[in-house]
Amino acid sequence: MFDTTILAFGLGGGEIAVIVVIVLLLFGGKKIPELMRGLGKGIKEFKDGKDGADDAVEPKQTNKPL
């Protein structure tokens, strides 16, 4: 009745647990918060840059009827 997979990647609980264990083994528990903080800053800067680019581009105003 309930589908336990994540729709975007088709991953279930077992696969996610294996990925988490591998990440912990590779980076260690102390390094992960620092990595996530850097990822969050990168995403925020990307969004700010994208929003700034949208504001900088103004559509041309024409008096021609469509």
PDB file of C-alpha atoms in Angstrom:
ATOM      1  CA  MET A   1       0.000   0.000   0.000  1.00  0.00           C
ATOM      2  CA  PHE A   2       2.772   2.490   0.915  1.00  0.00           C
ATOM      3  CA  ASP A   3       5.745   2.943  -1.350  1.00  0.00           C
ATOM      4  CA  THR A   4       8.871   3.531   0.751  1.00  0.00           C
ATOM      5  CA  THR A   5      11.146   4.712  -2.057  1.00  0.00           C
ATOM      6  CA  ILE A   6      12.240   8.275  -2.595  1.00  0.00           C
ATOM      7  CA  LEU A   7      10.641   9.272  -5.872  1.00  0.00           C
ATOM      8  CA  ALA A   8      13.512  11.335  -7.263  1.00  0.00           C
ATOM      9  CA  PHE A   9      16.116   8.575  -7.157  1.00  0.00           C
ATOM     10  CA  GLY A  10      14.191   5.373  -6.520  1.00  0.00           C
ATOM     11  CA  LEU A  11      16.106   4.723  -3.292  1.00  0.00           C
ATOM     12  CA  GLY A  12      14.648   2.840  -0.347  1.00  0.00           C
ATOM     13  CA  GLY A  13      15.551   2.930   3.325  1.00  0.00           C
ATOM     14  CA  GLY A  14      18.224   0.240   3.013  1.00  0.00           C
ATOM     15  CA  GLU A  15      20.029   2.002   0.192  1.00  0.00           C
ATOM     16  CA  ILE A  16      19.979   5.308   2.061  1.00  0.00           C
ATOM     17  CA  ALA A  17      21.401   3.618   5.179  1.00  0.00           C
ATOM     18  CA  VAL A  18      24.266   2.123   3.145  1.00  0.00           C
ATOM     19  CA  ILE A  19      25.029   5.527   1.597  1.00  0.00           C
ATOM     20  CA  VAL A  20      25.063   7.181   5.041  1.00  0.00           C
ATOM     21  CA  VAL A  21      27.448   4.542   6.405  1.00  0.00           C
ATOM     22  CA  ILE A  22      29.790   4.964   3.433  1.00  0.00           C
ATOM     23  CA  VAL A  23      29.790   8.764   3.835  1.00  0.00           C
ATOM     24  CA  LEU A  24      30.561   8.394   7.552  1.00  0.00           C
ATOM     25  CA  LEU A  25      33.439   6.045   6.798  1.00  0.00           C
ATOM     26  CA  LEU A  26      34.883   8.316   4.108  1.00  0.00           C
ATOM     27  CA  PHE A  27      34.614  11.670   5.868  1.00  0.00           C
ATOM     28  CA  GLY A  28      34.184  10.922   9.564  1.00  0.00           C
ATOM     29  CA  GLY A  29      31.597  12.369  11.896  1.00  0.00           C
ATOM     30  CA  LYS A  30      33.484  15.596  12.583  1.00  0.00           C
ATOM     31  CA  LYS A  31      33.933  16.570   8.944  1.00  0.00           C
ATOM     32  CA  ILE A  32      30.312  16.107   7.793  1.00  0.00           C
ATOM     33  CA  PRO A  33      28.839  19.280   9.419  1.00  0.00           C
ATOM     34  CA  GLU A  34      31.588  21.339   7.805  1.00  0.00           C
ATOM     35  CA  LEU A  35      30.856  19.788   4.406  1.00  0.00           C
ATOM     36  CA  MET A  36      27.104  20.426   4.768  1.00  0.00           C
ATOM     37  CA  ARG A  37      27.744  24.018   5.823  1.00  0.00           C
ATOM     38  CA  GLY A  38      29.861  24.574   2.718  1.00  0.00           C
ATOM     39  CA  LEU A  39      27.219  22.950   0.536  1.00  0.00           C
ATOM     40  CA  GLY A  40      24.526  25.185   2.036  1.00  0.00           C
ATOM     41  CA  LYS A  41      26.611  28.312   1.429  1.00  0.00           C
ATOM     42  CA  GLY A  42      27.213  27.246  -2.160  1.00  0.00           C
ATOM     43  CA  ILE A  43      23.517  26.686  -2.799  1.00  0.00           C
ATOM     44  CA  LYS A  44      22.655  30.059  -1.208  1.00  0.00           C
ATOM     45  CA  GLU A  45      25.233  31.871  -3.356  1.00  0.00           C
ATOM     46  CA  PHE A  46      23.920  30.121  -6.465  1.00  0.00           C
ATOM     47  CA  LYS A  47      20.338  31.164  -5.691  1.00  0.00           C
ATOM     48  CA  ASP A  48      21.409  34.742  -4.940  1.00  0.00           C
ATOM     49  CA  GLY A  49      23.345  34.889  -8.203  1.00  0.00           C
ATOM     50  CA  LYS A  50      20.428  33.464 -10.151  1.00  0.00           C
ATOM     51  CA  ASP A  51      18.011  35.968  -8.607  1.00  0.00           C
ATOM     52  CA  GLY A  52      20.434  38.808  -9.275  1.00  0.00           C
ATOM     53  CA  ALA A  53      20.769  37.751 -12.900  1.00  0.00           C
ATOM     54  CA  ASP A  54      16.976  37.656 -13.270  1.00  0.00           C
ATOM     55  CA  ASP A  55      16.737  41.202 -11.885  1.00  0.00           C
ATOM     56  CA  ALA A  56      19.476  42.474 -14.193  1.00  0.00           C
ATOM     57  CA  VAL A  57      17.794  41.208 -17.356  1.00  0.00           C
ATOM     58  CA  GLU A  58      14.851  43.404 -18.241  1.00  0.00           C
ATOM     59  CA  PRO A  59      12.531  42.496 -21.110  1.00  0.00           C
ATOM     60  CA  LYS A  60      12.350  44.942 -23.998  1.00  0.00           C
ATOM     61  CA  GLN A  61       9.282  47.154 -24.066  1.00  0.00           C
ATOM     62  CA  THR A  62       7.815  47.533 -27.536  1.00  0.00           C
ATOM     63  CA  ASN A  63       4.769  49.397 -28.676  1.00  0.00           C
ATOM     64  CA  LYS A  64       3.958  46.870 -31.377  1.00  0.00           C
ATOM     65  CA  PRO A  65       0.662  45.031 -30.986  1.00  0.00           C
ATOM     66  CA  LEU A  66       0.880  41.273 -30.778  1.00  0.00           C
TER      67      LEU A  66
END
